[in-house]
Coordinates of C-alpha atoms in Angstrom, one line a residue:
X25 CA -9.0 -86.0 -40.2
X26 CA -6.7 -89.0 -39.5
X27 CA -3.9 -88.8 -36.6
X28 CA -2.2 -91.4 -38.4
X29 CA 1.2 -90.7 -40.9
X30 CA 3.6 -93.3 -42.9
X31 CA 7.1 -94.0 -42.7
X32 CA 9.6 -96.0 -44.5
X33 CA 11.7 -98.5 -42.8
X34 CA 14.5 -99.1 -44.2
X35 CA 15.6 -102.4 -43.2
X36 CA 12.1 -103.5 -44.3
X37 CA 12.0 -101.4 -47.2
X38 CA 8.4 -100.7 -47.3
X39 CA 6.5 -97.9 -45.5
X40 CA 4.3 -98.6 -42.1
X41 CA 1.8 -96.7 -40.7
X42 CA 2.3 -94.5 -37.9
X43 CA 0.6 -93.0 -34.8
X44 CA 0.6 -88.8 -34.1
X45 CA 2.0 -88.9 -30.1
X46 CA -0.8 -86.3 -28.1
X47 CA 3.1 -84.5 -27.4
X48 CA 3.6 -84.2 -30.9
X49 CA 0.1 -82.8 -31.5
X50 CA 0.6 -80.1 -28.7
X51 CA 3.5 -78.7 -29.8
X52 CA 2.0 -78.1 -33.3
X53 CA -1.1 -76.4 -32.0
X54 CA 1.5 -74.6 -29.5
X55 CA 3.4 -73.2 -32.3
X56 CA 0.4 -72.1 -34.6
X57 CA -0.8 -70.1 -32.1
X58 CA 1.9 -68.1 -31.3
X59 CA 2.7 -67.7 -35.3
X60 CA -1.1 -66.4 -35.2
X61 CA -0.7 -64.3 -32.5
X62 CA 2.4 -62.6 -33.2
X63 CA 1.4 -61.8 -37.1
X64 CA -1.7 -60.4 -35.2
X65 CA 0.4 -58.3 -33.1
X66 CA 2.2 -56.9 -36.2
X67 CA -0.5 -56.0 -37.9
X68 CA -2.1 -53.8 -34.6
X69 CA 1.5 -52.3 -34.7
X70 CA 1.2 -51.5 -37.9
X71 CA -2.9 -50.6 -37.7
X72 CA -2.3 -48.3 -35.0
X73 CA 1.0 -46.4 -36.3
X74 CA -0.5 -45.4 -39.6
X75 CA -4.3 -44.7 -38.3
X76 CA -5.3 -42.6 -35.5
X77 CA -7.2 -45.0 -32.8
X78 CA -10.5 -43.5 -31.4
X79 CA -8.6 -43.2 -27.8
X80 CA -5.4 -41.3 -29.8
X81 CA -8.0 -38.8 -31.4
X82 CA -9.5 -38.1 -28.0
X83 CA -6.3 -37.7 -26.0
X84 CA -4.8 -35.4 -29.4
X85 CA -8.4 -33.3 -28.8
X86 CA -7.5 -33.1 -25.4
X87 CA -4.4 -31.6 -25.7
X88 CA -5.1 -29.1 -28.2
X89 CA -8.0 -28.4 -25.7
X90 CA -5.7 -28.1 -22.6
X91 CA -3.2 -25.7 -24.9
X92 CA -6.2 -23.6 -25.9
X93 CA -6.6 -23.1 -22.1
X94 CA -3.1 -22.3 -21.1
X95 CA -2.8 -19.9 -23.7
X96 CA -6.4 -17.9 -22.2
X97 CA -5.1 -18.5 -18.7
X98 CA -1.8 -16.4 -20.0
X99 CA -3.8 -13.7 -21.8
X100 CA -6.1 -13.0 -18.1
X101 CA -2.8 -13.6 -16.0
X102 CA -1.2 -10.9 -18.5
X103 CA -4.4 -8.6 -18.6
X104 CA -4.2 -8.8 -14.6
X105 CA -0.6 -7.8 -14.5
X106 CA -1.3 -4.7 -17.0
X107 CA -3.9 -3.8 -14.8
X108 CA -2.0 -3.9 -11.7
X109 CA 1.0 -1.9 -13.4
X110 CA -1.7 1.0 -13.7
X111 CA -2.1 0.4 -9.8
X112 CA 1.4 0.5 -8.9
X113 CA 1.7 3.6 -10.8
X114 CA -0.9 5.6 -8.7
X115 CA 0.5 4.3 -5.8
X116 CA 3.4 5.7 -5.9
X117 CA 2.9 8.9 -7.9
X118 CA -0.6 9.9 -7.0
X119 CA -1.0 8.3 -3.7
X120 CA 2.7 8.0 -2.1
X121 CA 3.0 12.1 -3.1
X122 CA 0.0 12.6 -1.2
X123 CA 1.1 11.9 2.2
X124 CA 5.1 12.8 1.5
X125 CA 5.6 8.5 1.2
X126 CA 8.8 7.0 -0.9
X127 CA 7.7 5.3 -4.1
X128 CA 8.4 0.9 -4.3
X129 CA 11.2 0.5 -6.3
X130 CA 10.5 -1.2 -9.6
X131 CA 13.1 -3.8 -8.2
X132 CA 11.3 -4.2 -5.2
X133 CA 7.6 -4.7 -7.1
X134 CA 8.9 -6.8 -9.9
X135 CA 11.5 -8.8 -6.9
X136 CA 12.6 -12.6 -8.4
X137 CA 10.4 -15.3 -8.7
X138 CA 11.2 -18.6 -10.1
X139 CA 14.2 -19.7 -11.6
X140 CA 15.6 -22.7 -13.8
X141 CA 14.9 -25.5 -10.8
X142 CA 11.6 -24.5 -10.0
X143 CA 10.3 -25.5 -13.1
X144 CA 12.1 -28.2 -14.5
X145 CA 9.6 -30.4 -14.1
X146 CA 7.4 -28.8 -16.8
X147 CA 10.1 -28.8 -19.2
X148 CA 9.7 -32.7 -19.9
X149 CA 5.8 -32.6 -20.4
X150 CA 4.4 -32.0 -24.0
X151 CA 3.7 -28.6 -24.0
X152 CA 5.8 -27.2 -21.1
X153 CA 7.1 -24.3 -22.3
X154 CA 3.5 -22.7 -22.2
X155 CA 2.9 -24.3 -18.7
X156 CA 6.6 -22.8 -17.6
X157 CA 5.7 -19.3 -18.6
X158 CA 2.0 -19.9 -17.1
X159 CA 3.7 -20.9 -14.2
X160 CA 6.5 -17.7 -13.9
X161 CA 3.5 -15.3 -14.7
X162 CA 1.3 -16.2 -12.0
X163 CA 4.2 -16.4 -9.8
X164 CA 5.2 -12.7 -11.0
X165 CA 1.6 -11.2 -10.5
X166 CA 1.3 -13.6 -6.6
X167 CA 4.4 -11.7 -5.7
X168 CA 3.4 -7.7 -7.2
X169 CA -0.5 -8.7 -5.7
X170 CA 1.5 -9.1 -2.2
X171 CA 3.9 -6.4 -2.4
X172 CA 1.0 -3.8 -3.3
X173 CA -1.4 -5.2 -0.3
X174 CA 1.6 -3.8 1.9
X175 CA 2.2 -1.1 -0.2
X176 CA -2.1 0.1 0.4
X177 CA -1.6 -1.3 4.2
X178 CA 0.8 1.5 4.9
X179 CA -0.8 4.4 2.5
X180 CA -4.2 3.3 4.5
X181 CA -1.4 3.6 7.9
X182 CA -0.5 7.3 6.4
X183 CA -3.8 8.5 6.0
X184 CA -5.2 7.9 9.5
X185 CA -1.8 9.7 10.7
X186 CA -2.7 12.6 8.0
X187 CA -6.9 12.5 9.3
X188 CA -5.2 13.1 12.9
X189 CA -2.8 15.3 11.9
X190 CA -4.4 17.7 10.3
X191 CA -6.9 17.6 13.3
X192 CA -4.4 18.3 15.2
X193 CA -2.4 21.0 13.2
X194 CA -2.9 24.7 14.7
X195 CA -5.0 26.1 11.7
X196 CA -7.5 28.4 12.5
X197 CA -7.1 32.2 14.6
X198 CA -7.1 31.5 18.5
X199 CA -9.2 34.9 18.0
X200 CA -12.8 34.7 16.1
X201 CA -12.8 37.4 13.4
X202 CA -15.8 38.9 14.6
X203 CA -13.8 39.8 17.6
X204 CA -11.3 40.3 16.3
X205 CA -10.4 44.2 15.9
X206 CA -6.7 43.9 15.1
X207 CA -3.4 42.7 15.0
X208 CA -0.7 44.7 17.1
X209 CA 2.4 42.7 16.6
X210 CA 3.0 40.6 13.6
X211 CA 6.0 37.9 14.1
X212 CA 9.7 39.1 13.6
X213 CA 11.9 42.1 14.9
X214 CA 9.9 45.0 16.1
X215 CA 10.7 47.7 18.7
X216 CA 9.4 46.4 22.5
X217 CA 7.5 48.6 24.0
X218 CA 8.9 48.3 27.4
X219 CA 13.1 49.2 26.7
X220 CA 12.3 50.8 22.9
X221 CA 14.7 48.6 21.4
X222 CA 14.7 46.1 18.4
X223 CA 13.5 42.9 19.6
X224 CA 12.6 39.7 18.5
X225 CA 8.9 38.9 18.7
X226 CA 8.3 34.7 18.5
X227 CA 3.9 35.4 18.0
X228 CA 1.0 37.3 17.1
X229 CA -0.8 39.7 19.1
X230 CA -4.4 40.1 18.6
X231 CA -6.2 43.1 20.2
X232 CA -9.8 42.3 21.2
X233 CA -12.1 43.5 24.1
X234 CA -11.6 42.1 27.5
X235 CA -12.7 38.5 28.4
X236 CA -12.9 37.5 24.3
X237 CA -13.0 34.2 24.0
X238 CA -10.0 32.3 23.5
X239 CA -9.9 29.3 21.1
X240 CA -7.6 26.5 20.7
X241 CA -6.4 26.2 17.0
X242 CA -6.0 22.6 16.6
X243 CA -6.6 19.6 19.1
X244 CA -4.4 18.7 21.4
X245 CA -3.6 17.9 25.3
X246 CA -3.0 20.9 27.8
X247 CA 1.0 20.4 28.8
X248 CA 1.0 24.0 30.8
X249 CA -1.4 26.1 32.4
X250 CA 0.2 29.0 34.5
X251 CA -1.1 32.3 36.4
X252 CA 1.4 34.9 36.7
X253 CA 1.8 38.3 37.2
X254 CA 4.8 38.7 35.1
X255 CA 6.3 37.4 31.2
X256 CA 3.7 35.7 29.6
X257 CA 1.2 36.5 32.3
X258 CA -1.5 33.7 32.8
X259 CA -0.8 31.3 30.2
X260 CA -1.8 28.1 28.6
X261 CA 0.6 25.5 26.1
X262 CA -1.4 23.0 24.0
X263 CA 0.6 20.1 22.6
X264 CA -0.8 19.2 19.3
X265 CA 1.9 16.5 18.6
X266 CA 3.3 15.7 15.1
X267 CA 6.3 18.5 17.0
X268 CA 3.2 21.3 17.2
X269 CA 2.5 23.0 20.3
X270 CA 0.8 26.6 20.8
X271 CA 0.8 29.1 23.5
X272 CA -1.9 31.4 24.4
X273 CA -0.8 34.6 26.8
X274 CA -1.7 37.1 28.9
X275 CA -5.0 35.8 29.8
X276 CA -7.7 37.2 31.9
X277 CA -8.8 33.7 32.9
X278 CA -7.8 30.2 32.1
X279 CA -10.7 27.6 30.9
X280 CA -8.5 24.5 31.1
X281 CA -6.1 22.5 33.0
X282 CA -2.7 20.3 32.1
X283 CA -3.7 16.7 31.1
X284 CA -7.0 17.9 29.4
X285 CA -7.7 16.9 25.9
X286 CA -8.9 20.1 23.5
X287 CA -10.4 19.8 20.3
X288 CA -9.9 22.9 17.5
X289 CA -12.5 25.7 18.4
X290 CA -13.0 24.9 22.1
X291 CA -12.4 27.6 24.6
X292 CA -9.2 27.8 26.3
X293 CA -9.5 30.9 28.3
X294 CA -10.4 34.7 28.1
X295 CA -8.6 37.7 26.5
X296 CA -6.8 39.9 29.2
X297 CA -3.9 42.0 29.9
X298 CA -2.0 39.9 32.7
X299 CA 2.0 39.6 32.9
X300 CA 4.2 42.1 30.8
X301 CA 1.7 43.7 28.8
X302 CA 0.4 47.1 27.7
X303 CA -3.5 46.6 26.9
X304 CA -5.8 44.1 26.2
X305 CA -4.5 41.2 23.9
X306 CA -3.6 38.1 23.3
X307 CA 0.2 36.9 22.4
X308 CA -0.2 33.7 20.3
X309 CA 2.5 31.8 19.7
X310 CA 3.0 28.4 17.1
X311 CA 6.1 26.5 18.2
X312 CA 7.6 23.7 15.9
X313 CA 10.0 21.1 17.4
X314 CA 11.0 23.8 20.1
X315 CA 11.5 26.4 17.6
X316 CA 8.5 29.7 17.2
X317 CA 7.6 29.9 13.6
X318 CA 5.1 32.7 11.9
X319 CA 1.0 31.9 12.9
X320 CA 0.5 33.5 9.7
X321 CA 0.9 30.6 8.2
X322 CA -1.4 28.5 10.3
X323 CA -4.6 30.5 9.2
X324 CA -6.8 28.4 7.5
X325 CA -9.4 31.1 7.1
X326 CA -7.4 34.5 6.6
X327 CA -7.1 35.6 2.5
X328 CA -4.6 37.8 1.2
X329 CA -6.7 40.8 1.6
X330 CA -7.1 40.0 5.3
X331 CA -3.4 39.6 5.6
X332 CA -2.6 43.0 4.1
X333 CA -4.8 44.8 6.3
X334 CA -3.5 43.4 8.7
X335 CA -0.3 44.3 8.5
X336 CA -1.2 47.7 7.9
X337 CA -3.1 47.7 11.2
X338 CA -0.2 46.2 13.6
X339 CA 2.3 49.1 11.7
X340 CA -0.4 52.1 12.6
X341 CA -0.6 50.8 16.2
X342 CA 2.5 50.2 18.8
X343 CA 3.7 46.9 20.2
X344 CA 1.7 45.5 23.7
X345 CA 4.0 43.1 24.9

């Protein structure tokens, strides 16, 4: 194609040829191709805001894909929390009974997690309001998962104390049953033997022959060992903690000394008739934060019939001590 053009001169009054300057030519190519190029980029606008590009369908897919995922992850998270609400609930009415514990508060468990600030920055993402109750459940069950690890670190706290304690609670007869051949003096007012007046009577006293074993009822330290000829007589005080402690009287002979740890059963001395006493037997006493309370109670292995009869034994027979 020919760079050359015509003109028409007017003082002349005929046309001349003419020659295209490179400048000239430039320009024109300069300006097609940004004509082309922006029709072009009207057309892609256009393209891609009516049909979905490959690259739009895959992000769309994986979005519905990441919502389908939140939405599990908030079923489990809500399954774990149901679960752990059948947790809490043993713990404190099953468990917390068990060894005399205060239940959690329900305001305690459930405390206060989140808040509007700490997730504001979900509430500008597509989707966010799933992520921002995602995001408050597993904060809720983090905080319930740490308040019952405490809550199991302490029951596991009470029941070594329980294990120990009722180790170490008096609960069996100092006096073996197949010694035993009775019960003198049962706990209460009855009339002493020594000035025939009502008196009050803070133990036990079981008859058995002389130099009958003696057992302690639940394990313990020796606080007291003492050989006299008058009160208690020879004498031994076991301190079983937890506010327990028990006396044995009136010994023949004494099988331990203070300091000494005893464990329920062992042998603390013998059956006698030392101090102020009438015959054989052994005064027993159970002694609860400093104040005597009724062995009866302590007896592990006494039934209801044995009680009776017992009873009706110590009111046939007179008081020893």
């Amino acid at each position: 194609m020919s760079n050359r053009g015509y003109r028409f001169n007017t003082e002349t009054l005929q046309y001349e040829r003419k020659e295209n300057s490179a400048l000239r030519r430039l320009g024109r190519m300069v300006l097609h191709v940004l004509i082309s190029a922006a029709v072009g980029l009207v057309l892609m606008y256009v393209y891609t805001s009516i049909f979905d590009t490959p690259r739009s369908r895959r992000l769309s897919r994986q979005g519905d894909d990441l919502q389908t995922e939140i939405g599990m992850l908030n079923q489990q998270v809500n399954s774990s929390l149901r679960q752990l609400e059948v947790i809490e609930h043993r713990d404190n009415y099953v468990y917390r009974v068990i060894f005399e514990s205060d239940s959690i508060p329900s305001t305690v468990r459930r405390g206060g997690v989140g808040g509007a600030k700490s997730y504001a920055d979900l509430e500008h993402i597509e989707g966010g309001e799933a992520l921002i109750q995602l995001s408050e459940n597993l904060d809720r069950l983090s905080w319930r998962e740490y308040i019952q690890s405490k809550s199991f670190d302490e029951v596991i706290k009470l029941a070594n104390e329980k294990e120990q304690f009722l180790r170490c609670m008096p609960a069996i007869q100092p006096v073996s049953i197949h010694d035993l051949a009775r019960i003198s003096s049962p706990f209460g007012y009855r009339r002493d033997p020594f000035t025939h007046e009502s008196k009050f009577h803070a133990g036990l006293d079981f008859v058995a022959r002389h130099g009958a074993p003696i057992h302690a009822t639940g394990d313990g330290v020796v606080v007291l060992t003492q050989a006299s000829g008058s009160g208690y007589g020879n004498q031994v005080v076991v301190n079983h903690g937890f506010g327990y402690s028990t006396r044995y009287a009136h010994l023949s002979k004494i099988s331990v000394s203070v300091g000494e740890s005893v464990k329920r059963g062992q042998v603390v001395g013998t059956m006698g008739s030392t101090g102020r006493s009438t015959g054989t037997h052994l005064h027993y006493e159970v002694i609860l934060k400093g104040q005597p309370i009724n062995p009866i109670h302590y007896f592990a292995d006494m039934t209801g019939e044995m009680y009776e009869e017992m009873l009706q034994h110590s009111e046939a027979h007179p008081a020893l001590d």
